């Protein structure tokens, strides 16, 4: 049986309006298409240790397995959406499996 995977994103968003109206809906549509689901999408995180910026946004998505999440991440479709995000946000992304 495969282990579920979780993609954790810490984002410092420079243009929240563009992020929310353009990148967010496109990424959400692809996340669902590839079999993922959001658990958390929230701004205003409070760094307690080891993070440079204040008030980062956090996104946690759940995936059926690591391979499915990687297919999403490396897909041409997400590659196009990601180009837009790279202009308006700085992100740190982690993929992890869990029992």
C-alpha positions as a printed NumPy array, in Angstrom:
array([[  0.   ,   0.   ,   0.   ],
       [  1.346,   3.409,  -0.913],
       [  1.876,   6.123,   1.616],
       [  0.048,   9.423,   1.331],
       [  2.208,  12.391,   0.466],
       [  1.949,  15.995,   1.581],
       [  3.237,  19.036,  -0.259],
       [  4.024,  21.899,   2.107],
       [  4.573,  25.36 ,   0.668],
       [  5.778,  28.439,   2.524],
       [  5.23 ,  31.513,   0.356],
       [  6.1  ,  35.156,   0.7  ],
       [  3.668,  36.775,  -1.698],
       [  4.634,  40.115,  -3.252],
       [  1.426,  40.655,  -5.24 ],
       [ -1.434,  39.036,  -3.313],
       [ -4.129,  40.263,  -5.724],
       [ -2.482,  38.568,  -8.722],
       [ -1.718,  35.496,  -6.658],
       [ -5.328,  35.106,  -5.49 ],
       [ -7.014,  35.949,  -8.794],
       [ -4.629,  34.308, -11.273],
       [ -2.21 ,  31.763,  -9.857],
       [ -4.421,  30.385,  -7.071],
       [ -7.388,  29.264,  -9.182],
       [ -5.166,  27.759, -11.891],
       [ -3.07 ,  25.836,  -9.359],
       [ -6.201,  24.648,  -7.541],
       [ -7.712,  23.32 , -10.765],
       [ -4.541,  21.357, -11.567],
       [ -4.177,  20.094,  -8.005],
       [ -7.652,  18.586,  -8.235],
       [ -7.065,  17.261, -11.78 ],
       [ -3.923,  15.435, -10.643],
       [ -5.604,  13.905,  -7.571],
       [ -4.479,  16.259,  -4.826],
       [ -6.571,  18.176,  -2.316],
       [ -5.859,  21.196,  -0.196],
       [ -5.822,  20.803,   3.57 ],
       [ -4.681,  24.352,   4.35 ],
       [ -4.397,  27.54 ,   2.283],
       [ -3.816,  30.391,   4.668],
       [ -1.977,  33.714,   4.843],
       [ -0.523,  35.269,   7.947],
       [  1.738,  32.559,   9.353],
       [  3.782,  33.568,  12.371],
       [  7.41 ,  32.455,  12.064],
       [  8.627,  31.062,  15.361],
       [ 12.036,  29.826,  14.279],
       [ 14.251,  29.62 ,  11.212],
       [ 12.184,  31.669,   8.774],
       [ 13.31 ,  35.011,   7.385],
       [ 10.032,  36.652,   6.438],
       [  7.098,  37.659,   8.544],
       [  3.54 ,  36.573,   7.811],
       [  4.218,  33.911,   5.179],
       [  1.349,  32.112,   3.535],
       [  1.186,  28.354,   3.992],
       [ -0.335,  25.764,   1.679],
       [ -0.553,  22.077,   2.539],
       [ -1.941,  19.66 ,  -0.017],
       [ -2.523,  15.929,   0.351],
       [ -1.753,  13.472,  -2.441],
       [ -2.511,   9.764,  -2.863],
       [  1.237,   9.11 ,  -3.021],
       [  4.587,  10.754,  -3.714],
       [  4.556,   9.749,  -7.383],
       [  1.231,  11.473,  -8.015],
       [  2.459,  14.695,  -6.399],
       [  5.641,  14.579,  -8.461],
       [  3.652,  14.05 , -11.682],
       [  1.716,  17.21 , -10.853],
       [  4.849,  19.175,  -9.953],
       [  6.754,  18.173, -13.083],
       [  3.818,  18.394, -15.505],
       [  3.933,  20.824, -18.413],
       [  0.593,  22.227, -17.277],
       [  1.863,  23.153, -13.827],
       [  5.139,  24.363, -15.318],
       [  3.208,  27.044, -17.188],
       [  1.25 ,  28.082, -14.077],
       [  4.406,  28.034, -11.952],
       [  6.084,  30.581, -14.259],
       [  3.455,  33.105, -13.233],
       [  3.89 ,  32.331,  -9.536],
       [  7.643,  32.81 ,  -9.729],
       [  7.127,  36.494, -10.632],
       [  4.847,  37.264,  -7.695],
       [  5.972,  35.036,  -4.814],
       [  9.018,  33.439,  -3.235],
       [  8.284,  29.854,  -2.241],
       [  9.886,  27.016,  -0.364],
       [  8.313,  23.654,  -1.178],
       [  8.663,  20.316,   0.583],
       [  7.184,  16.934,  -0.376],
       [  6.971,  14.314,   2.349],
       [  5.379,  10.89 ,   2.775],
       [  3.475,   9.784,   5.824],
       [  2.021,   6.537,   7.083]])
